[in-house]
Short mmCIF file of C-alpha atoms in Angstrom, two decimals:
data_model
loop_
_atom_site.label_atom_id
_atom_site.label_comp_id
_atom_site.label_asym_id
_atom_site.label_seq_id
_atom_site.Cartn_x
_atom_site.Cartn_y
_atom_site.Cartn_z
CA UNK S 1 -249.74 -6.37 -25.32
CA UNK S 2 -247.17 -4.38 -27.30
CA UNK S 3 -246.52 -0.67 -26.82
CA UNK S 4 -244.35 1.88 -28.58
CA UNK S 5 -242.55 4.05 -26.03
CA UNK S 6 -241.80 7.09 -28.15
CA UNK S 7 -242.32 9.68 -25.40
CA UNK S 8 -242.09 9.87 -21.59
CA UNK S 9 -245.87 9.78 -21.24
CA UNK S 10 -245.89 6.16 -22.38
CA UNK S 11 -244.13 5.10 -19.16
CA UNK S 12 -247.34 5.64 -17.16
CA UNK S 13 -249.33 3.86 -19.87
CA UNK S 14 -246.89 0.95 -19.68
CA UNK S 15 -247.37 0.72 -15.90
CA UNK S 16 -251.14 0.60 -16.26
CA UNK S 17 -251.09 -2.08 -18.93
CA UNK S 18 -248.51 -4.14 -17.05
CA UNK S 19 -250.68 -4.19 -13.94
CA UNK S 20 -253.69 -5.31 -15.98
CA UNK S 21 -251.83 -8.05 -17.88
CA UNK S 22 -250.22 -9.29 -14.64
CA UNK S 23 -253.63 -9.74 -13.05
CA UNK S 24 -254.89 -11.56 -16.14
CA UNK S 25 -251.83 -13.83 -15.84
CA UNK S 26 -252.86 -14.75 -12.29
CA UNK S 27 -250.42 -12.67 -10.26
CA UNK S 28 -251.50 -11.22 -6.92
CA UNK S 29 -251.44 -7.51 -6.05
CA UNK S 30 -247.75 -7.58 -5.09
CA UNK S 31 -246.86 -9.34 -8.34
CA UNK S 32 -248.87 -6.79 -10.32
CA UNK S 33 -246.97 -3.98 -8.56
CA UNK S 34 -243.67 -5.62 -9.46
CA UNK S 35 -244.76 -5.96 -13.09
CA UNK S 36 -245.74 -2.28 -13.17
CA UNK S 37 -242.35 -1.27 -11.72
CA UNK S 38 -240.46 -3.42 -14.25
CA UNK S 39 -242.53 -2.00 -17.10
CA UNK S 40 -241.90 1.58 -16.00
CA UNK S 41 -238.14 1.13 -15.65
CA UNK S 42 -237.63 -0.82 -18.87
CA UNK S 43 -239.94 1.42 -20.92
CA UNK S 44 -238.22 4.49 -19.54
CA UNK S 45 -234.78 3.17 -20.46
CA UNK S 46 -235.91 2.25 -23.98
CA UNK S 47 -237.45 5.70 -24.44
CA UNK S 48 -234.47 7.64 -23.12
CA UNK S 49 -231.56 5.68 -24.55
CA UNK S 50 -232.82 3.84 -27.63
CA UNK S 51 -234.54 4.50 -30.92
CA UNK S 52 -237.94 3.04 -31.84
CA UNK S 53 -238.26 1.60 -28.33
CA UNK S 54 -241.05 -0.89 -27.65
CA UNK S 55 -242.40 -2.79 -24.65
CA UNK S 56 -243.90 -6.28 -24.81
CA UNK S 57 -246.11 -7.50 -21.94
CA UNK S 58 -246.92 -11.18 -22.22
CA UNK S 59 -248.41 -13.70 -19.80
CA UNK S 60 -246.16 -16.72 -19.37
CA UNK S 61 -247.25 -19.99 -20.98
CA UNK S 62 -246.17 -21.76 -17.79
CA UNK S 63 -248.46 -20.40 -15.08
CA UNK S 64 -248.92 -17.24 -13.03
CA UNK S 65 -246.12 -15.10 -14.43
CA UNK S 66 -245.57 -12.26 -16.87
CA UNK S 67 -242.66 -11.43 -19.16
CA UNK S 68 -241.85 -7.73 -19.43
CA UNK S 69 -239.63 -7.20 -22.47
CA UNK S 70 -238.14 -3.94 -23.75
CA UNK S 71 -236.25 -3.63 -27.01
CA UNK S 72 -234.97 -0.76 -29.08
CA UNK S 73 -232.94 -0.06 -32.20
CA UNK S 74 -230.54 2.39 -30.61
CA UNK S 75 -226.75 2.59 -30.47
CA UNK S 76 -226.44 -0.27 -27.98
CA UNK S 77 -224.44 -0.44 -24.76
CA UNK S 78 -220.70 -0.98 -24.83
CA UNK S 79 -220.38 -2.01 -21.16
CA UNK S 80 -223.57 -3.75 -20.06
CA UNK S 81 -222.26 -4.82 -16.64
CA UNK S 82 -221.45 -1.22 -15.75
CA UNK S 83 -224.68 0.25 -17.10
CA UNK S 84 -226.85 -2.24 -15.17
CA UNK S 85 -225.13 -1.61 -11.83
CA UNK S 86 -226.85 0.50 -9.17
CA UNK S 87 -225.65 4.10 -9.15
CA UNK S 88 -224.67 4.30 -12.83
CA UNK S 89 -226.63 6.58 -15.14
CA UNK S 90 -226.04 8.68 -18.24
CA UNK S 91 -229.11 10.79 -17.42
CA UNK S 92 -228.43 13.96 -15.38
CA UNK S 93 -230.22 13.85 -12.01
CA UNK S 94 -230.95 10.12 -12.14
CA UNK S 95 -229.98 7.89 -9.22
CA UNK S 96 -229.17 5.08 -11.63
CA UNK S 97 -231.17 2.46 -9.71
CA UNK S 98 -233.63 1.43 -12.44
CA UNK S 99 -232.15 -1.82 -13.76
CA UNK S 100 -230.95 -2.74 -10.30
CA UNK S 101 -234.51 -2.40 -9.00
CA UNK S 102 -235.79 -4.64 -11.80
CA UNK S 103 -233.10 -7.22 -11.05
CA UNK S 104 -234.22 -7.36 -7.42
CA UNK S 105 -237.89 -8.01 -8.16
CA UNK S 106 -237.56 -10.22 -11.26
CA UNK S 107 -237.25 -13.98 -11.04
CA UNK S 108 -235.03 -13.90 -14.11
CA UNK S 109 -233.51 -10.90 -15.88
CA UNK S 110 -231.78 -11.39 -19.22
CA UNK S 111 -230.31 -8.74 -21.46
CA UNK S 112 -228.22 -8.32 -24.57
CA UNK S 113 -226.91 -5.28 -26.38
CA UNK S 114 -225.31 -4.98 -29.80
CA UNK S 115 -223.55 -1.83 -30.94
CA UNK S 116 -225.58 -0.03 -33.62
CA UNK S 117 -228.34 -2.64 -33.43
CA UNK S 118 -229.97 -1.99 -30.08
CA UNK S 119 -230.70 -3.56 -26.71
CA UNK S 120 -233.10 -6.22 -25.44
CA UNK S 121 -234.01 -6.65 -21.76
CA UNK S 122 -236.43 -9.35 -20.58
CA UNK S 123 -237.71 -9.65 -16.98
CA UNK S 124 -239.86 -12.52 -15.70
CA UNK S 125 -242.17 -11.58 -12.83
CA UNK S 126 -243.44 -14.78 -11.20
CA UNK S 127 -242.15 -18.37 -11.29
CA UNK S 128 -239.22 -18.85 -13.67
CA UNK S 129 -240.54 -22.15 -15.03
CA UNK S 130 -238.36 -23.47 -17.83
CA UNK S 131 -237.12 -20.05 -19.00
CA UNK S 132 -233.48 -21.22 -19.36
CA UNK S 133 -234.60 -23.81 -21.92
CA UNK S 134 -237.55 -22.30 -23.77
CA UNK S 135 -239.09 -18.91 -24.40
CA UNK S 136 -241.69 -17.54 -26.80
CA UNK S 137 -242.89 -14.13 -27.88
CA UNK S 138 -245.43 -13.00 -30.41
CA UNK S 139 -247.48 -10.11 -31.66
CA UNK S 140 -250.62 -9.61 -33.75
CA UNK S 141 -250.32 -8.01 -37.16
CA UNK S 142 -250.56 -4.23 -37.27
CA UNK S 143 -254.12 -3.08 -36.71
CA UNK S 144 -255.21 -6.23 -34.85
CA UNK S 145 -255.59 -6.61 -31.09
CA UNK S 146 -255.50 -10.41 -30.86
CA UNK S 147 -252.67 -12.67 -32.01
CA UNK S 148 -253.85 -15.61 -34.10
CA UNK S 149 -250.70 -17.61 -33.24
CA UNK S 150 -250.35 -19.75 -30.11
CA UNK S 151 -247.78 -22.06 -28.53
CA UNK S 152 -247.23 -24.44 -25.66
CA UNK S 153 -244.44 -26.68 -24.42
CA UNK S 154 -243.51 -29.32 -21.92
CA UNK S 155 -240.08 -30.13 -20.44
CA UNK S 156 -239.36 -33.52 -18.87
CA UNK S 157 -236.75 -36.29 -18.79
CA UNK S 158 -234.15 -34.25 -20.65
CA UNK S 159 -236.51 -33.44 -23.54
CA UNK S 160 -238.38 -30.36 -24.72
CA UNK S 161 -241.69 -30.88 -26.51
CA UNK S 162 -243.32 -27.88 -28.21
CA UNK S 163 -246.25 -27.00 -30.47
CA UNK S 164 -246.64 -23.78 -32.46
CA UNK S 165 -249.88 -23.03 -34.32
CA UNK S 166 -250.93 -20.29 -36.74
CA UNK S 167 -254.71 -20.04 -37.02
CA UNK S 168 -255.96 -19.31 -40.52
CA UNK S 169 -256.59 -15.64 -41.06
CA UNK S 170 -256.54 -13.17 -38.19
CA UNK S 171 -258.54 -12.10 -35.18
CA UNK S 172 -260.60 -14.04 -32.61
CA UNK S 173 -261.45 -17.03 -34.83
CA UNK S 174 -257.81 -17.58 -35.76
CA UNK S 175 -256.83 -17.26 -32.10
CA UNK S 176 -259.49 -19.78 -31.08
CA UNK S 177 -258.20 -22.35 -33.58
CA UNK S 178 -254.56 -21.94 -32.57
CA UNK S 179 -255.38 -22.02 -28.85
CA UNK S 180 -257.25 -25.29 -29.29
CA UNK S 181 -254.36 -26.74 -31.27
CA UNK S 182 -251.86 -26.22 -28.44
CA UNK S 183 -254.16 -26.96 -25.48
CA UNK S 184 -253.48 -29.74 -22.96
CA UNK S 185 -249.81 -29.93 -23.82
CA UNK S 186 -249.08 -32.58 -21.18
CA UNK S 187 -251.39 -34.98 -22.97
CA UNK S 188 -249.95 -34.11 -26.36
CA UNK S 189 -246.38 -34.60 -25.14
CA UNK S 190 -247.14 -38.23 -24.28
CA UNK S 191 -247.31 -39.09 -28.01
CA UNK S 192 -244.81 -38.86 -30.85
CA UNK S 193 -245.08 -35.82 -33.20
CA UNK S 194 -246.89 -37.60 -36.08
CA UNK S 195 -249.59 -38.86 -33.72
CA UNK S 196 -249.84 -35.43 -32.10
CA UNK S 197 -250.48 -33.79 -35.46
CA UNK S 198 -253.11 -36.42 -36.24
CA UNK S 199 -254.86 -35.70 -32.93
CA UNK S 200 -254.66 -31.92 -33.38
CA UNK S 201 -256.11 -32.30 -36.89
CA UNK S 202 -259.12 -34.07 -35.38
CA UNK S 203 -259.48 -31.40 -32.69
CA UNK S 204 -259.65 -28.58 -35.21
CA UNK S 205 -262.33 -29.95 -37.54
CA UNK S 206 -264.92 -27.58 -36.07
CA UNK S 207 -262.63 -24.54 -36.49
CA UNK S 208 -261.25 -22.61 -39.45
CA UNK S 209 -258.05 -24.67 -39.14
CA UNK S 210 -254.40 -23.86 -38.49
CA UNK S 211 -250.87 -24.44 -39.66
CA UNK S 212 -249.24 -26.53 -36.93
CA UNK S 213 -245.73 -27.77 -36.26
CA UNK S 214 -244.87 -30.23 -33.49
CA UNK S 215 -241.31 -30.84 -32.31
CA UNK S 216 -239.43 -32.89 -29.76
CA UNK S 217 -235.88 -31.85 -28.87
CA UNK S 218 -233.90 -34.60 -27.18
CA UNK S 219 -230.42 -35.97 -26.68
CA UNK S 220 -229.13 -37.58 -29.83
CA UNK S 221 -229.46 -41.34 -30.16
CA UNK S 222 -225.81 -41.32 -31.32
CA UNK S 223 -224.65 -39.70 -28.10
CA UNK S 224 -223.34 -36.54 -29.82
CA UNK S 225 -225.32 -33.35 -29.32
CA UNK S 226 -229.10 -33.40 -29.68
CA UNK S 227 -231.66 -34.19 -32.35
CA UNK S 228 -234.90 -32.52 -33.40
CA UNK S 229 -237.97 -34.55 -34.35
CA UNK S 230 -240.35 -32.49 -36.49
CA UNK S 231 -243.83 -33.04 -37.91
CA UNK S 232 -245.82 -30.16 -39.35
CA UNK S 233 -248.23 -28.83 -41.93
CA UNK S 234 -248.46 -25.33 -43.35
CA UNK S 235 -246.25 -22.33 -42.81
CA UNK S 236 -244.85 -22.87 -39.30
CA UNK S 237 -241.08 -23.27 -39.70
CA UNK S 238 -238.70 -25.29 -37.55
CA UNK S 239 -235.02 -24.36 -37.84
CA UNK S 240 -231.72 -25.29 -36.25
CA UNK S 241 -229.42 -22.31 -35.66
CA UNK S 242 -225.72 -23.05 -35.26
CA UNK S 243 -223.49 -20.96 -33.02
CA UNK S 244 -222.02 -19.23 -36.09
CA UNK S 245 -225.54 -18.06 -37.00
CA UNK S 246 -226.08 -20.36 -39.96
CA UNK S 247 -229.61 -21.74 -40.26
CA UNK S 248 -230.77 -25.22 -41.27
CA UNK S 249 -234.47 -25.32 -42.11
CA UNK S 250 -236.44 -28.55 -41.77
CA UNK S 251 -239.07 -29.91 -44.16
CA UNK S 252 -242.69 -29.05 -43.37
CA UNK S 253 -245.54 -30.66 -45.35
CA UNK S 254 -248.33 -28.82 -47.14
CA UNK S 255 -251.78 -28.83 -45.56
CA UNK S 256 -253.92 -27.32 -42.83
CA UNK S 257 -254.76 -29.03 -39.56
CA UNK S 258 -258.53 -29.30 -39.26
CA UNK S 259 -259.07 -29.14 -43.01
CA UNK S 260 -256.60 -31.24 -45.00
CA UNK S 261 -253.68 -33.29 -43.69
CA UNK S 262 -251.98 -36.14 -45.47
CA UNK S 263 -250.42 -38.96 -43.49
CA UNK S 264 -248.09 -37.09 -41.09
CA UNK S 265 -244.39 -37.66 -41.65
CA UNK S 266 -241.49 -36.98 -39.31
CA UNK S 267 -237.98 -35.70 -39.97
CA UNK S 268 -235.02 -36.00 -37.62
CA UNK S 269 -232.40 -33.25 -37.78
CA UNK S 270 -229.10 -33.16 -35.85
CA UNK S 271 -228.70 -30.28 -33.41
CA UNK S 272 -224.93 -29.82 -32.93
CA UNK S 273 -223.46 -28.67 -29.65
CA UNK S 274 -224.01 -24.94 -29.17
CA UNK S 275 -227.00 -24.82 -31.52
CA UNK S 276 -230.55 -23.78 -30.69
CA UNK S 277 -233.94 -24.47 -32.28
CA UNK S 278 -236.27 -21.73 -33.51
CA UNK S 279 -239.91 -22.25 -34.43
CA UNK S 280 -241.77 -19.40 -36.07
CA UNK S 281 -244.87 -18.57 -38.05
CA UNK S 282 -244.85 -16.64 -41.32
CA UNK S 283 -245.11 -13.35 -39.48
CA UNK S 284 -241.31 -13.57 -39.47
CA UNK S 285 -239.33 -13.04 -42.67
CA UNK S 286 -238.29 -16.40 -44.10
CA UNK S 287 -234.88 -15.00 -45.06
CA UNK S 288 -233.74 -14.21 -41.52
CA UNK S 289 -230.26 -15.17 -40.42
CA UNK S 290 -228.03 -14.82 -37.36
CA UNK S 291 -224.75 -14.88 -39.32
CA UNK S 292 -222.05 -13.04 -37.42
CA UNK S 293 -224.17 -12.78 -34.26
CA UNK S 294 -222.89 -15.69 -32.19
CA UNK S 295 -223.45 -13.83 -28.91
CA UNK S 296 -227.17 -13.55 -29.67
CA UNK S 297 -227.41 -17.26 -30.50
CA UNK S 298 -225.63 -18.10 -27.24
CA UNK S 299 -227.84 -15.77 -25.20
CA UNK S 300 -230.83 -17.03 -23.15
CA UNK S 301 -233.87 -18.05 -25.25
CA UNK S 302 -235.82 -14.91 -24.26
CA UNK S 303 -233.14 -12.69 -25.78
CA UNK S 304 -232.98 -14.54 -29.10
CA UNK S 305 -236.78 -14.67 -29.38
CA UNK S 306 -237.06 -10.93 -28.76
CA UNK S 307 -234.24 -10.10 -31.21
CA UNK S 308 -235.91 -12.15 -33.94
CA UNK S 309 -239.22 -10.41 -33.32
CA UNK S 310 -237.57 -6.97 -33.35
CA UNK S 311 -235.33 -7.45 -36.40
CA UNK S 312 -237.28 -9.73 -38.73
CA UNK S 313 -241.00 -9.24 -38.13
CA UNK S 314 -242.93 -8.57 -41.34
CA UNK S 315 -245.74 -6.64 -39.62
CA UNK S 316 -248.37 -7.79 -42.13
CA UNK S 317 -249.21 -11.02 -40.32
CA UNK S 318 -249.51 -12.42 -36.81
CA UNK S 319 -246.16 -13.54 -35.42
CA UNK S 320 -245.11 -16.30 -33.05
CA UNK S 321 -241.48 -17.17 -32.20
CA UNK S 322 -240.41 -20.04 -29.93
CA UNK S 323 -236.76 -20.68 -29.03
CA UNK S 324 -235.65 -24.02 -27.56
CA UNK S 325 -232.25 -24.74 -26.04
CA UNK S 326 -231.23 -28.42 -25.73
CA UNK S 327 -231.30 -29.58 -22.08
CA UNK S 328 -227.90 -31.22 -22.65
CA UNK S 329 -226.45 -27.76 -23.34
CA UNK S 330 -227.67 -26.58 -19.96
CA UNK S 331 -226.04 -29.56 -18.30
CA UNK S 332 -222.69 -28.41 -19.75
CA UNK S 333 -223.27 -24.81 -18.68
CA UNK S 334 -224.01 -25.89 -15.11
CA UNK S 335 -220.67 -27.67 -14.72
#
């Protein structure tokens, strides 16, 4: 669910939708109340302080949880630590407790602001899952209610396995194909990417088909950094983004899972220290870059995924964005 928050009246609408999506995600009444509070506070901030503010309400792919994400294209915040503290407000008459309230009820709260680009705030209501390592956001094309892209992932033994699928066309049939492609991720993760693509191809024979990319992010066999194993067909990209924002795109084969797939091949791409991996469907501009935006690349996966969706979405197609951070990088951050 994605909402534009152009006027104060949308705050109440955001609350109502957040409560509904939270219940669909499996949260209890208290969790739904927390989601509604987070939606109201984040939507209100985006409406008051940003330009072209939007709210994204998305059930987590990892169980009974919801991600409440607000982003805008406003002037940004020069001192985020100060602005997020209780008691600080630039709005006359406000107690300045909004973001503090969200921080108290959210399992994880991540935020990033860039001057003259805008602000992103993401709150997880419910179990955190593997949010420090992987996050995904998406949106249907304009005029559609259902996103035809789907994703799933599994984290174990220092590896991240992920699948991103783009069902052919749009609407319910595309969504059904992509959902089937990424289903039962624990079983898929037990095989190597080429075998996974072969199995997904067989699954989708009764559907309209999908572009599918399968990846495994693991510690490098050389002992330096990590490496990305990729197998895919169609228009789902897999990229390695260095800390300086440069992008290295991997090779994806032609074809459509469920319709026509040649013998799956696998590429292995180095993932240097400080880099992240981005998977995305063709709802995102292929020319995107993070050059000069090292702080965004270094931010939690939810922030980078939301920034990519905000800044580079085409709007004429369904969009899915998945960001993976190497587990080895988290080991270094924890020290």
